[in-house]
Structure formats: C-alpha cells, structure tokens
Coordinates of C-alpha atoms in Angstrom, one line a residue:
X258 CA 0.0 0.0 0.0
X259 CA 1.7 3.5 -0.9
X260 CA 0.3 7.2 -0.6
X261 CA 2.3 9.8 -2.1
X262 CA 1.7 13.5 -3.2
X263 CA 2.0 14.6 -6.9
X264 CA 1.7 18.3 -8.0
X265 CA -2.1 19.1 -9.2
X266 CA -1.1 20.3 -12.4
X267 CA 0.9 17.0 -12.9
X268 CA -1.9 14.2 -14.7
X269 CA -1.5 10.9 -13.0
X270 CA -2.0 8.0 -14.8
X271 CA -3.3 4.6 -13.7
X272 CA 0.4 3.1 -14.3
X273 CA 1.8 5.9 -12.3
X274 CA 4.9 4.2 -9.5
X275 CA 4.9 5.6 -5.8
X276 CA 7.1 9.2 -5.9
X277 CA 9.2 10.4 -3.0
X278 CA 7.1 13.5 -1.7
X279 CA 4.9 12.6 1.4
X280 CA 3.9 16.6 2.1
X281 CA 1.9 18.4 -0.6
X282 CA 2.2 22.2 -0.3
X283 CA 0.1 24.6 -1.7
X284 CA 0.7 28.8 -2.3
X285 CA -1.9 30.9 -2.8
X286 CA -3.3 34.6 -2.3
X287 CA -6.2 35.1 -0.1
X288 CA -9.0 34.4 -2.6
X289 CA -7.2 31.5 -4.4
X290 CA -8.2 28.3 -4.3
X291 CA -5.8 26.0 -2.8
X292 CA -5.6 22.6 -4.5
X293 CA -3.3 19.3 -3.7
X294 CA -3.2 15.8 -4.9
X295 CA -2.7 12.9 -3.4
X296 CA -2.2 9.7 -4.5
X297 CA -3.0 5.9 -3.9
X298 CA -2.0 2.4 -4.8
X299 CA -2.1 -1.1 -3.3
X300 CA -1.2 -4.5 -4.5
X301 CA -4.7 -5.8 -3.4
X302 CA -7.8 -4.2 -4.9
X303 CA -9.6 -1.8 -2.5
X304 CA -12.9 -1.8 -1.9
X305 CA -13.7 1.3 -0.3
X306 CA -11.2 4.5 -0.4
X307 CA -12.0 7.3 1.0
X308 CA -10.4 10.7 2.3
X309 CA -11.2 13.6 4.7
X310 CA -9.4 16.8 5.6
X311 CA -9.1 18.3 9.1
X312 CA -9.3 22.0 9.4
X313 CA -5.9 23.6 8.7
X314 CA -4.5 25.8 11.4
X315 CA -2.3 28.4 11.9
X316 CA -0.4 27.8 14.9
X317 CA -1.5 26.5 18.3
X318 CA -1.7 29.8 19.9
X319 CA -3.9 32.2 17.6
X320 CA -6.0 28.8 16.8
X321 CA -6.7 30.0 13.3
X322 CA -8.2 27.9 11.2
X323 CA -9.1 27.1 7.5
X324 CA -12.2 24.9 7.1
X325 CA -14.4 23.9 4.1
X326 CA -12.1 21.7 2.0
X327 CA -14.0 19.6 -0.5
X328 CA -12.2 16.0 -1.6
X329 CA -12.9 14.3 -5.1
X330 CA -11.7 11.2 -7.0
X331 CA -10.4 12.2 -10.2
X332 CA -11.9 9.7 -12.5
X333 CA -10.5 8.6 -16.2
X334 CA -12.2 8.5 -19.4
X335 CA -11.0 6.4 -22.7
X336 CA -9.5 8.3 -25.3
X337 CA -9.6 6.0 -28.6
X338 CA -8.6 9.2 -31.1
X339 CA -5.6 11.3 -31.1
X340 CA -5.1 14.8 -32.3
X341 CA -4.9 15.0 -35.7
X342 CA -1.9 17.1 -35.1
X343 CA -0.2 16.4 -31.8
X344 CA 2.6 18.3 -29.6
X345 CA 5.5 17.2 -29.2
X346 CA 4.7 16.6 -25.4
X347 CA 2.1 14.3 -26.1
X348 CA 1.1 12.9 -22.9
X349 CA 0.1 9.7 -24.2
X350 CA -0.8 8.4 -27.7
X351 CA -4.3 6.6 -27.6
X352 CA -5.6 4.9 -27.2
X353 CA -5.0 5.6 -23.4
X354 CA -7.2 6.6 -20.2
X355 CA -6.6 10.2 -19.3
X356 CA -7.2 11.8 -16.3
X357 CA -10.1 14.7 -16.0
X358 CA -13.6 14.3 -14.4
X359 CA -13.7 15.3 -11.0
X360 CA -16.0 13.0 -9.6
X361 CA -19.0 12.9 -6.9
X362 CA -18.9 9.8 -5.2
X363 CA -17.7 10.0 -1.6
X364 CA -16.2 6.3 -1.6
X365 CA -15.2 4.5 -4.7
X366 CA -13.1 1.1 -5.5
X367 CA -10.0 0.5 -7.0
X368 CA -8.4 -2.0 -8.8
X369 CA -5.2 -3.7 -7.7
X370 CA -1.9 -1.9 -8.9
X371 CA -4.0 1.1 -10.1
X372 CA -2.9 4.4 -9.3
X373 CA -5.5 6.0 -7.5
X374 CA -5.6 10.4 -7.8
X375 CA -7.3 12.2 -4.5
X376 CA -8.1 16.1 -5.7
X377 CA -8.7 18.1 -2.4
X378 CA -9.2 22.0 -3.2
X379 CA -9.8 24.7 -0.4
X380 CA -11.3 27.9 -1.0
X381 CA -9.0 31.0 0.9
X382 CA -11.7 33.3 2.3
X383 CA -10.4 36.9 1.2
X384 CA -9.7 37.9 5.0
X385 CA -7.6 34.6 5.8
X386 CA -4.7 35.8 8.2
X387 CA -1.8 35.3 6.2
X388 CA 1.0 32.7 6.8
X389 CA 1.6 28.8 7.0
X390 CA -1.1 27.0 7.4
X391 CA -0.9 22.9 8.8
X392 CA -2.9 19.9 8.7
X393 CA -4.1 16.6 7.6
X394 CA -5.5 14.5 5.4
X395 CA -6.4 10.8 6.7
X396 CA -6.4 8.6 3.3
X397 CA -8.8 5.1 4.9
X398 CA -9.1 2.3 2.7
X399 CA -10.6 -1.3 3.0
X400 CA -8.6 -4.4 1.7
X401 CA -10.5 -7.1 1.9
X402 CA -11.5 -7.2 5.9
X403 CA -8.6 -4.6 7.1
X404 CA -9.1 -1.1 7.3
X405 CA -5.9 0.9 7.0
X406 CA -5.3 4.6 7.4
X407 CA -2.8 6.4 6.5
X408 CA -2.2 10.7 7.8
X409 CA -0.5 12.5 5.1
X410 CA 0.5 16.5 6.0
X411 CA -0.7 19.1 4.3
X412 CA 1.1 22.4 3.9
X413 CA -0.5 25.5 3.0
X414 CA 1.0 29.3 2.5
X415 CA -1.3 32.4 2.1
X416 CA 0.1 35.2 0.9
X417 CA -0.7 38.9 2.0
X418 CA -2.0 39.5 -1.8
X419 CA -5.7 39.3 -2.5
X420 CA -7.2 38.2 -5.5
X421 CA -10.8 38.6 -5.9
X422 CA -13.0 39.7 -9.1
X423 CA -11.3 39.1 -12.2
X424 CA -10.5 41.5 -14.8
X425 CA -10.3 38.8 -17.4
X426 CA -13.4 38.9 -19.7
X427 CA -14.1 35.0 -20.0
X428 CA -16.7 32.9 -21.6
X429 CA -17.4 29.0 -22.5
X430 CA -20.5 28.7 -24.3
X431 CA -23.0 26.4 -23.0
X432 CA -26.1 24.4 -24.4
X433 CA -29.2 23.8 -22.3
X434 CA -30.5 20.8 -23.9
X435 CA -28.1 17.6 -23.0
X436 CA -27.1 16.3 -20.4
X437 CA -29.4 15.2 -17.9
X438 CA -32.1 12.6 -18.2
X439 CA -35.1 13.5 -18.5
X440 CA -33.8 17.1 -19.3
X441 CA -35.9 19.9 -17.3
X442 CA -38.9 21.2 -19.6
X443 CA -37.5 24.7 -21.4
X444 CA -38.7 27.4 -19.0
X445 CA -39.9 24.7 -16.1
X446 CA -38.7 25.2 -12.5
X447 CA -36.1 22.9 -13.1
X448 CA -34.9 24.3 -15.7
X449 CA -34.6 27.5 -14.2
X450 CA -32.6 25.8 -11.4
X451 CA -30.2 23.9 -13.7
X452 CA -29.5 27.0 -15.2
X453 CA -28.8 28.7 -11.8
X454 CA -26.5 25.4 -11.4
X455 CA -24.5 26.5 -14.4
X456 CA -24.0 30.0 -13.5
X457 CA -22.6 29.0 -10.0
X458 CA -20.6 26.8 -11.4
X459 CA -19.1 29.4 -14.1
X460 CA -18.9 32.0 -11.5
X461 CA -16.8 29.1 -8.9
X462 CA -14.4 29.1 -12.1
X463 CA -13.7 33.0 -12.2
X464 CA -16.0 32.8 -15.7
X465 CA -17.5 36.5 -16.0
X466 CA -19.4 36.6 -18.8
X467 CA -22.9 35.4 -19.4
X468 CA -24.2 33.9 -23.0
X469 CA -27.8 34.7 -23.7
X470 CA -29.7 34.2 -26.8
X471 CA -31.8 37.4 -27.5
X472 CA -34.0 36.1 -30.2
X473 CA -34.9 32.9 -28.4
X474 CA -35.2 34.8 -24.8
X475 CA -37.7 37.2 -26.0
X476 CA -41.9 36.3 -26.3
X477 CA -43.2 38.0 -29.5
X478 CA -46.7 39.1 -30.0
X479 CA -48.5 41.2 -32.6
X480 CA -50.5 41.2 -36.0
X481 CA -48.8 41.8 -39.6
X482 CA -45.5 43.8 -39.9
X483 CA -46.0 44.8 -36.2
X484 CA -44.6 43.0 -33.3
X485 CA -44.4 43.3 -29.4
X486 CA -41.8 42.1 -27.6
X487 CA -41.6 40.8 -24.0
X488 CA -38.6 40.7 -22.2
X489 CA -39.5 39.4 -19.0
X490 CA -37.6 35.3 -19.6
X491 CA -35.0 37.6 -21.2
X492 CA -34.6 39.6 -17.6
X493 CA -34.9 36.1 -15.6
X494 CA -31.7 34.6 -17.5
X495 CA -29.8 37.6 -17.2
X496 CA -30.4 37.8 -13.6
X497 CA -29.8 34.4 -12.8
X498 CA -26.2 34.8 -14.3
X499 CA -25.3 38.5 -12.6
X500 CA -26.7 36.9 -9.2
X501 CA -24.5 34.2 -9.3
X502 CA -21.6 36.6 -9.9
X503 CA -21.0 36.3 -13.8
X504 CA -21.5 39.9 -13.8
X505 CA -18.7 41.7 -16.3
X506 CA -20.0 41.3 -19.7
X507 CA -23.7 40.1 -21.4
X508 CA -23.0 38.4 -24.1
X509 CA -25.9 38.0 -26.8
X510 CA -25.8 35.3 -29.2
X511 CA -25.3 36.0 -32.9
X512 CA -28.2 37.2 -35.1
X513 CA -26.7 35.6 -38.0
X514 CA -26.2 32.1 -39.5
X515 CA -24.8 31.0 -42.3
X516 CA -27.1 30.0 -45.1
X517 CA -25.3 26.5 -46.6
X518 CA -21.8 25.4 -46.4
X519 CA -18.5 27.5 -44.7
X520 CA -18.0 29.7 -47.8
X521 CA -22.0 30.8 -48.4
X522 CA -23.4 34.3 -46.9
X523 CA -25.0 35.1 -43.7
X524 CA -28.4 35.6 -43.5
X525 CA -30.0 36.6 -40.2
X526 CA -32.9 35.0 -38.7
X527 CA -36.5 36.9 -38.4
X528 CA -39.7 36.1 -36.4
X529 CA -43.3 37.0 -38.4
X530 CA -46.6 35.8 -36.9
X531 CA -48.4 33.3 -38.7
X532 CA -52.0 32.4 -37.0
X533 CA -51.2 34.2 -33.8
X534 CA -47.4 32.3 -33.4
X535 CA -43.9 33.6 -34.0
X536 CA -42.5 31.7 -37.1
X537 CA -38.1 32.0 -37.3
X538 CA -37.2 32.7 -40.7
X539 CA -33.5 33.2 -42.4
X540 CA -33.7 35.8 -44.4
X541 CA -30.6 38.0 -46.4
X542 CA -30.1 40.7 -44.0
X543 CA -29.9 43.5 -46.9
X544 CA -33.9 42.3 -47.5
X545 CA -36.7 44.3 -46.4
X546 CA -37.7 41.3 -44.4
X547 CA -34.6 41.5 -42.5
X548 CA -35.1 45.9 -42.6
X549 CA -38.9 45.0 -41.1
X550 CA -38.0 42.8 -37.8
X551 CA -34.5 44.9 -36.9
X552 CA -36.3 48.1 -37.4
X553 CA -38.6 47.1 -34.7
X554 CA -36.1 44.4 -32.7
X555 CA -33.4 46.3 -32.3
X556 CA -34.4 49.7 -30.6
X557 CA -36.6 47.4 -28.5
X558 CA -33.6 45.6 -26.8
X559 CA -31.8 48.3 -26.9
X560 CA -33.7 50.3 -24.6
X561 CA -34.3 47.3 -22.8
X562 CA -31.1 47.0 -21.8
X563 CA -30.5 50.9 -21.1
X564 CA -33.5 51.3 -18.4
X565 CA -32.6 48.0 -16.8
X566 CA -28.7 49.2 -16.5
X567 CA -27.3 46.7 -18.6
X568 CA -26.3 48.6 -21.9
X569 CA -22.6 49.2 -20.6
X570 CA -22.6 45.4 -19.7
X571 CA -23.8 44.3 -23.0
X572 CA -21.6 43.0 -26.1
X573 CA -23.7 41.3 -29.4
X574 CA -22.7 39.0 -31.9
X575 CA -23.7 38.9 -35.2
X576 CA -22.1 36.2 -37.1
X577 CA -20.1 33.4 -35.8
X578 CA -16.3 33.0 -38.0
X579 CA -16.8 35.6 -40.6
X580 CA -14.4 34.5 -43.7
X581 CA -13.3 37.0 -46.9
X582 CA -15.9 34.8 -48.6
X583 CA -18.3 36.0 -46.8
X584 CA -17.3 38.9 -45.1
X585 CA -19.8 41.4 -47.7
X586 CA -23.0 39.5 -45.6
X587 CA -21.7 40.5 -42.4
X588 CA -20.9 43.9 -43.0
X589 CA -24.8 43.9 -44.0
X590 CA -25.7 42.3 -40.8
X591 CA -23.3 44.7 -38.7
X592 CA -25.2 47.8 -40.7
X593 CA -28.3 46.8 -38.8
X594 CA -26.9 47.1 -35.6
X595 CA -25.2 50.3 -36.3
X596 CA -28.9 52.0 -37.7
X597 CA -31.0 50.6 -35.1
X598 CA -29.0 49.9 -32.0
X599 CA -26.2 52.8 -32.0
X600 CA -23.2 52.0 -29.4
X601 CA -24.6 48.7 -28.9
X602 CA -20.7 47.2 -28.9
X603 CA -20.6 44.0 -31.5
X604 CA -17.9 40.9 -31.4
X605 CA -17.1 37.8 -33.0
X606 CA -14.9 35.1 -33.6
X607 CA -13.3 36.2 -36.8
X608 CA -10.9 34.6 -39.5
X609 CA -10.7 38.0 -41.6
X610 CA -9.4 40.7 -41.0
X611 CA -11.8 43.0 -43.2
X612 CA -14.2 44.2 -40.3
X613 CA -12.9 47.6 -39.1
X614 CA -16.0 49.5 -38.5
X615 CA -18.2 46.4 -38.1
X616 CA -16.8 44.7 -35.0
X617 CA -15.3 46.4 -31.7
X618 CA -14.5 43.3 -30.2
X619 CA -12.0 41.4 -32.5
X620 CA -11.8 37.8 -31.6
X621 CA -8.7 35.7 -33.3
X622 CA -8.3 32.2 -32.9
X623 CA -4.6 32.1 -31.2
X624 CA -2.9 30.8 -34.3
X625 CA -4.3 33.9 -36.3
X626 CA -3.7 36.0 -32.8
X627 CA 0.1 34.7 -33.3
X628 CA 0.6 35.6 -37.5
X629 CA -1.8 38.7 -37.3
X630 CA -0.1 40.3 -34.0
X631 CA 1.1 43.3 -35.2
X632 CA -2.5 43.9 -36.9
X633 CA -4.1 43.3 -33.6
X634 CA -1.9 46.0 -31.6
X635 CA -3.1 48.5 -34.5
X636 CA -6.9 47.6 -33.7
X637 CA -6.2 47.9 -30.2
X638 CA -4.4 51.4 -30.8
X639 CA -7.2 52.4 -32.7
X640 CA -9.6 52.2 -29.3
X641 CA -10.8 48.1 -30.3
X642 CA -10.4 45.5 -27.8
X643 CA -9.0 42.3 -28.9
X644 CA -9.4 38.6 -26.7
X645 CA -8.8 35.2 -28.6
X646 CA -10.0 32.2 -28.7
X647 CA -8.7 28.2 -29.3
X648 CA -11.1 25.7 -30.6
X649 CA -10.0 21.8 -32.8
X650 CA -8.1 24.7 -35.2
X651 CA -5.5 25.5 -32.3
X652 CA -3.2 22.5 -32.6
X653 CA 0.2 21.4 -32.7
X654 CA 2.2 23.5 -30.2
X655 CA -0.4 25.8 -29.4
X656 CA -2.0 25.7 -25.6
X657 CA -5.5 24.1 -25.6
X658 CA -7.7 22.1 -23.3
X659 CA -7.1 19.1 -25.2
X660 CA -6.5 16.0 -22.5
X661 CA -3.5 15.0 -24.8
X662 CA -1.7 18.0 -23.7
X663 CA 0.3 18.7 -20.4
X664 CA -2.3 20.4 -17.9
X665 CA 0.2 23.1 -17.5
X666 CA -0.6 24.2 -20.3
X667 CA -4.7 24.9 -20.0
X668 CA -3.4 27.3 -17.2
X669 CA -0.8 28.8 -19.3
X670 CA -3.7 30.3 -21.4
X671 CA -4.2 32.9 -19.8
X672 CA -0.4 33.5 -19.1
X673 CA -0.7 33.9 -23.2
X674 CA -3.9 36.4 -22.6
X675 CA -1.4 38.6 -20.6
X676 CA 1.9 38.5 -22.6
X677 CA -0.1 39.4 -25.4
X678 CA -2.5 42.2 -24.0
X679 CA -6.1 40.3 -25.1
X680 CA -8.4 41.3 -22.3
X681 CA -10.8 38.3 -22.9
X682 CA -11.0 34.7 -23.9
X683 CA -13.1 32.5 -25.4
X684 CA -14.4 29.3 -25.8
X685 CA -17.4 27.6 -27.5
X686 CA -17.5 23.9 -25.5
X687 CA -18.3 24.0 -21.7
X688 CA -21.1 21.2 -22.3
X689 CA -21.4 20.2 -25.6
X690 CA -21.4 16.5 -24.3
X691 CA -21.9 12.9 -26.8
X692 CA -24.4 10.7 -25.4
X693 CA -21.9 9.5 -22.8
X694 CA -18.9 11.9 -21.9
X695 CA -17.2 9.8 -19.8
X696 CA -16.8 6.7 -21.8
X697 CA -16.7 8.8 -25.5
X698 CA -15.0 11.9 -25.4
X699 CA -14.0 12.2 -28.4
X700 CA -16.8 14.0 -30.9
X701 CA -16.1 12.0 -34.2
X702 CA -18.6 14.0 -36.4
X703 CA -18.4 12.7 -40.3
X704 CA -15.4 15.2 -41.7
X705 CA -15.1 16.6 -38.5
X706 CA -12.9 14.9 -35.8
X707 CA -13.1 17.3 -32.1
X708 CA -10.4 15.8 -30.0
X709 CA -10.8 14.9 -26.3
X710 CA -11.4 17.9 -24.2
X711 CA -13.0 20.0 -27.3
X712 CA -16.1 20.3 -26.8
X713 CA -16.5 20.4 -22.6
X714 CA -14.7 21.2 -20.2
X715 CA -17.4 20.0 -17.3
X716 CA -19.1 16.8 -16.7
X717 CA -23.1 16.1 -16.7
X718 CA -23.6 15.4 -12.7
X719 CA -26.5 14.2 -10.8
X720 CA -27.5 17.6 -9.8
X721 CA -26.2 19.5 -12.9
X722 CA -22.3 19.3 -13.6
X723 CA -19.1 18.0 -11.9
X724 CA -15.9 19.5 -12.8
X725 CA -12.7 18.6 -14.5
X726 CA -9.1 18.9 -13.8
X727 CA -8.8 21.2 -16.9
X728 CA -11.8 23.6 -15.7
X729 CA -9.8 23.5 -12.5
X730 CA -6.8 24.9 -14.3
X731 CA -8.4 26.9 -16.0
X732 CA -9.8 28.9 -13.5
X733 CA -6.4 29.3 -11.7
X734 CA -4.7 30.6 -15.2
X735 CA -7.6 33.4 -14.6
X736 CA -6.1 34.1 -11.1
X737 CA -3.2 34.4 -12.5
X738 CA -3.8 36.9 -14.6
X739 CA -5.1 39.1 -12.1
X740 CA -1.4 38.5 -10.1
X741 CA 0.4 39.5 -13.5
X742 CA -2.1 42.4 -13.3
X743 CA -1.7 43.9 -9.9
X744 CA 1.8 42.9 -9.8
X745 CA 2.4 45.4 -13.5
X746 CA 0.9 48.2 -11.2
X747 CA 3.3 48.1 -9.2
X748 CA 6.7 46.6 -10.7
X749 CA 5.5 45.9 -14.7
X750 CA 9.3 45.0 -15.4
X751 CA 8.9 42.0 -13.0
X752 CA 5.2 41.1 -14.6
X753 CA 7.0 41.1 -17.9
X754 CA 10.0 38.8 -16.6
X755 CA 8.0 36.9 -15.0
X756 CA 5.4 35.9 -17.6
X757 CA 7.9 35.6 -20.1
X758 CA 9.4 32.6 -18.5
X759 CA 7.0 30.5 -18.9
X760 CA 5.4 32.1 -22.4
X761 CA 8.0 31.9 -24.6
X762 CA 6.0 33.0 -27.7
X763 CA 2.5 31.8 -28.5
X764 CA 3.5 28.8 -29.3
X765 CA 6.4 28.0 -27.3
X766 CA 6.0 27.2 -23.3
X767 CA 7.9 26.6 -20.0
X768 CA 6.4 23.5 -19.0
X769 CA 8.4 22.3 -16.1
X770 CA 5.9 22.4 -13.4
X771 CA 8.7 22.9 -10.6
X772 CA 9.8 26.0 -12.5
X773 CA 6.4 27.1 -12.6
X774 CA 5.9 26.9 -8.6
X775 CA 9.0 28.6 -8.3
X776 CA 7.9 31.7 -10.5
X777 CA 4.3 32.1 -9.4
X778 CA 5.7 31.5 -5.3
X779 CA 7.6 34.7 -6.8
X780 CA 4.8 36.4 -8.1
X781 CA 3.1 36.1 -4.7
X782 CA 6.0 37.6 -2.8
X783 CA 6.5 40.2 -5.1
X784 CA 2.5 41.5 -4.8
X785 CA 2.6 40.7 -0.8
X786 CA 3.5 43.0 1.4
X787 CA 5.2 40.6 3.6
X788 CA 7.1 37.2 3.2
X789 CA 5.6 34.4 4.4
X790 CA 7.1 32.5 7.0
X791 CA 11.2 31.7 6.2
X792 CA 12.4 31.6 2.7
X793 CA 14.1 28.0 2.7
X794 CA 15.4 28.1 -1.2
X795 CA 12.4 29.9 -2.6
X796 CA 9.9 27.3 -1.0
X797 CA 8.1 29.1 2.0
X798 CA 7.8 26.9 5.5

C-alpha cells in the first residue's frame, strides 16, 4: 500500500509508481483556491477508499483555522482518437485513459496496482490571516477485511495579496438541452434551477461573462409587420447569471447564420406571426424582411437593456467566424446594428481581418492571434479590444484544453492572454457532451474529428455538472492573470520577466511544473507586502 503527493497540475496515470514526496504544499493569495493531490495504490484491490481533511491551522496559539475543504476522486475517461496534429509533449498516444472528471462519489473502489488520484481543493476566504497554514488528510481504505489509514500533512502558504474579481473577460458557451435525463422542460422550474446550477458553477471558475440568446429569450406578440416584444424570460436569464456573480459582460448570441456550407453568406434570422405564433425565418439581411424585424427588434432591446442598467454590460454577436468569402453578408448584418441599436458594442470570432467598423470586439483564434499580431496592436491602438479564442483549429504546439496536452498548459492560457494584451478569452464547449462523456469523449462527427477535451470542459452530474481537472486549471490561469495584473501596477518590469518565463511566444512554453511553482511563489512575494514564513530556497515553510 503506498500514498504519495504529486503536483495538481501534474496528470496521474493509472500506471503511475509511488514518488518520494509525502507533504503536498500549496501557495496561494487570499481568494485562491488551494488545491493538492494525493495519491494511492495497493497490490490488493480496494474496496472502499475514501479521504477527509481536518481544518488547517495556523499555529496553536492564535488557533486559526481554514475549514471547508472539498475531496474528489479524479476519474478517467478512454481516449480512442488522437489529435490530428499532436505536440510534441504528447502525454500519451491513444488509445489511453486520461485523467479529467472530477467525480461525486464519496467512496469509490480501485483496482489492484491502479494508481488512485485524491483532488482536495480549499477555498481562501479573502480575509484569511496570512502565513503557514498545517494539517491533515487521513487517506482510509478497505482491503479485503482490514481497514488501513494512513495521515498525510498538508502544507498550506497564504500570501498577503488578494485576488478577488477578475478583470479577465471569459466565456465558455453552453447548451441547455443535453445532459441530464429527462432534461428539465425549457422554461420549467427545473430548468430555471439547472440554469442557476451553471452559473454558480461558471462564476466558482472565475467565468464572467454570461451567454444569452436574444431572439430565443424574448416572447413576440403582434399582428402583420407589427410586433411586441416581452422581455421578462430575457430579464430572468440575465439575472440568474449576474446573481450568481457572472457579472462583467452580457453576451448575446449572434443574429446571423450562415445560409449553406462555410464559404455561403449570412443571412439573419427573423420572427413573423403566422396564426397568432412567431414563425423564425433566415432571411438576407440586406432584404426588407430583415429591414422590417431589426427596425422594430433592435431599438426594443436596446432600450431594454438601457432602463434596466445593462447597456454598458452588454456586447452582441452577429455572425459566428466571418471568412473573406463572406465577409460582404456580415458587413450587412453589422449595418443593422449600427442603424438601429447605435453604441450597442458588437464581437465575433473572426478569421478575416476586413471588419474595421463592423466589430469592436475582435476575436482571433490564437494561431491567427500569433501571424496577425502586429495587426491586432493596431486595432487595439485604434480604441478596439481584442481577446482570442482556441477551438479543434489551435493544434500542434499551441496551448488548448485538449487532455492530450500537459495540464500546465490549459493554465498557461491565460499566461498567453497577458503577454499578449487580449483582455478576454473565449471558448465555444463548456457542455457540448456525446451521449456518454465519460466513456466517448472524443466528438467523431463525419469530416469533422473534435479531440478529447474540445467540446466540454465539465461533466453532466447528478445535480447538474461535476468538474474537470482542466476547468480547475483553468480557473487558476484566470487568477493568475489578475497577479500578472496587480503585480504590472506596481513593478510591470517584473510582470513582464516573469510571464515571459513560462510564455515563450505563443507557441512556445515553459512546462516544467517545478519551475512554474517557483515563479508564481515569486509572483506572490513580489504583490505581498510581507514574506511568508522563512524563505528556505524559494519554497516558503
């Protein structure tokens, strides 16, 4: 029977061999979340493992205390498909298990010789008295009749810094319609709760921008060529999301769709009533159809938005990956924003370049980000913001949330999102599950393969999602970003040194996870206002 500690953004295979460390350590700011991993094995199988965490203390004479820590298994799932183009650090070629769900049982089994991974993450309360916090985690397992337990320390260091809201615009798209089964009835109490689910959950992950889908959101009522428009489910999903604390940006989903294959136009869609019912239509948006809804849609949400106190929150797509082929279409559909909904801000995913006046938002995928750079500085020069996105087109060396890749390098993301100066990220897969995500990750669509950890980064759980080692990272990478940012307001020489040892160029990382604790226990000195404890070789005791 062995227990050892391995580094959280280290993935541990079932294969893995007992490692030397027998004290995870942990460094965070005060509104961090601070993770370890622990790991177990036996030459028997084990029937029941499971793990709990005493409070972490201070020292015996203030008797403070860190409570609250939540332990999960992290669970496998079989990847049969590779990237089509791999990294060269490839964790494993597949077929292969790989690490990711975090799961919600409280006890589970394990086979003999399998390496075992115990996640245990801690929320720092922002008013946590800084210093070195101690304590324990008592692994218990059952072999056969005998129950063993085994103590292992835990070692935690808050820094002075605080890190709380996150200046880092970033959004996952989500679907409302897979998942759980039977899925909630649209607009049913459950589903109102499931959506309230998915907003904490976003909000847990320092996600701060809410998706909602204007078109669908909003009742329609009327006779002929004139509509009314009800806002009030609209209002409810908005509310649920800036409630739950994903409260920096509203995103609305895009008005237009392409009309047949990736090089065809964009029409937009348009709601008429036919026997007393809305009826969508896709219509060309240069088409008096399209003049006839917008005139009437647009001004309504826009002064929707304005007397609730939402206009300055509120960015709008219009047409999802805008090509040169197509570009002329959007343009059309951005003219209809302009006329009827002036300074409503607009942003898209783009793979063109040609939308200067149409778009205040540019979105790059990061390979484009990386050859179109210089262009990019000029738009933000020029008063535009830029973010960037990665989707199946952001291979080879490029950072993803592929499970192929080293975790290091989800987190290392939004190291990229700093170096570079894009204020947002985005993503389009936080739940576009298959029928069974944890036995078929991969998305094999016919002339379209989406590699493992493409198109979610959460789970389908009993009570609406569990998380994943990547969403985990993730949400640290957007912590750090706020360190690079506090730090740059006071020393930006250091942000920059500091950043660039890890980002090498957009497609080039620092992946050694030791270097990496030693930087960011750096970072957190440098943005403290007092060490921690003794400095023992960089590594705070």
């Amino acid at each position: 029977m062995d227990v050892w500690t391995v580094d959280p953004l280290t993935k541990v295979f079932r294969d893995a061999t007992p490692g030397e460390d027998r004290e995870a350590v942990a460094d965070v700011a005060r509104g961090e979340h601070a993770t370890f991993q622990l790991v177990v094995r036996s030459a028997e199988p084990i029937t029941g493992l499971r793990c709990q965490v005493r409070p972490l203390t201070l020292d015996a004479v203030s008797r403070r205390a860190l409570h609250g820590a939540t332990v999960r298994f992290v669970g496998y799932v079989p990847v049969d498909l590779p990237i089509p183009h791999p990294p060269s650090d490839q964790l494993r070629k597949p077929p292969a298990d790989y690490p990711d769900p975090l799961l919600e049982e409280n006890e589970i089994g394990v086979k003999a010789n399998d390496a075992q991974p115990i996640w245990i993450t801690l929320k720092v309360p922002l008013n946590a008295t800084p210093g070195t916090y101690g304590g324990e985690a008592r692994v218990v397992v059952n072999i056969g009749r005998t129950i063993k337990a085994f103590d292992v320390p835990l070692v935690l260091n808050v820094y002075g810094a605080t890190i709380d809201k996150s200046r880092l615009l970033v959004t996952n798209w989500f679907q409302m319609s897979r998942g759980i089964e039977p899925f909630p009835k649209k607009n049913s109490p459950d589903y109102w709760e499931l959506l309230r689910r998915y907003a904490r959950n976003m909000a847990e992950h320092r996600q701060n921008v809410a998706r909602v889908a204007p078109l669908e959101m909003v009742d329609y009522a009327g006779s002929g060529k004139r509509l009314r428009f009800n806002f009030d489910r609209f209002d409810r999903w908005v509310v649920t999301f800036l409630q739950a604390g994903v409260d920096a940006r509203i995103e609305g989903q895009q008005f237009g769709f392409r009309t047949g294959d990736w090089n065809s136009p964009f029409g937009v869609r348009t709601y008429v009533m036919r026997d007393d019912k809305p009826v969508m239509e896709l219509v060309d948006p240069s088409s008096p159809q399209a003049e006839t809804f917008y005139s009437q849609f647009l001004p309504a949400l826009h002064g929707h938005l304005r007397r609730r106190g939402w206009l300055g929150k509120y960015v709008q797509h219009l047409a999802d990956e805008p090509i040169d082929a197509n570009v002329a279409s959007y343009q059309q559909v951005a003219a209809l924003v302009r006329k009827y909904a002036p300074g409503m801000r607009t942003l898209d995913a783009a793979f063109t370049s040609k939308l200067e006046g149409s778009v205040d938002i540019w979105v790059p995928l990061l390979n484009t980000f990386h050859a179109n750079y210089a262009y990019y500085q000029q738009r933000q020069k020029a008063g535009d913001e830029v973010w960037y996105y990665t989707c199946v087109a952001s291979q080879g060396e490029y950072a993803n949330r592929f499970m192929e890749q080293p975790l290091l390098k989800t987190r290392l993301l939004h190291w990229i999102n700093y170096k570079y100066g894009a204020t947002g990220f985005l993503h389009w897969g936080y739940n576009y599950w298959t029928k069974d995500p944890f036995t078929d990750p991969v998305d094999d669509r016919p002339g379209l393969l989406l590699p493992a950890g493409e198109s979610w980064i959460v789970y389908p759980g009993r009570n609406g999602v569990i998380d994943s080692i990547r969403w985990e990272a993730m949400r640290d990478g957007i912590a750090d970003y706020e360190v690079f940012c506090r730090l740059a307001e006071r020393n930006p020489e250091a942000a920059r040194r500091l950043v660039a040892q890890h980002v090498l160029d957009f497609d080039k990382y620092n992946c050694d996870v030791n270097a990496f604790r030693t930087t960011r226990r750096e970072m957190l000195k440098l943005l403290s206002d007092a060490p921690v404890g003794l400095d023992t070789g960089g590594a705070p005791r």
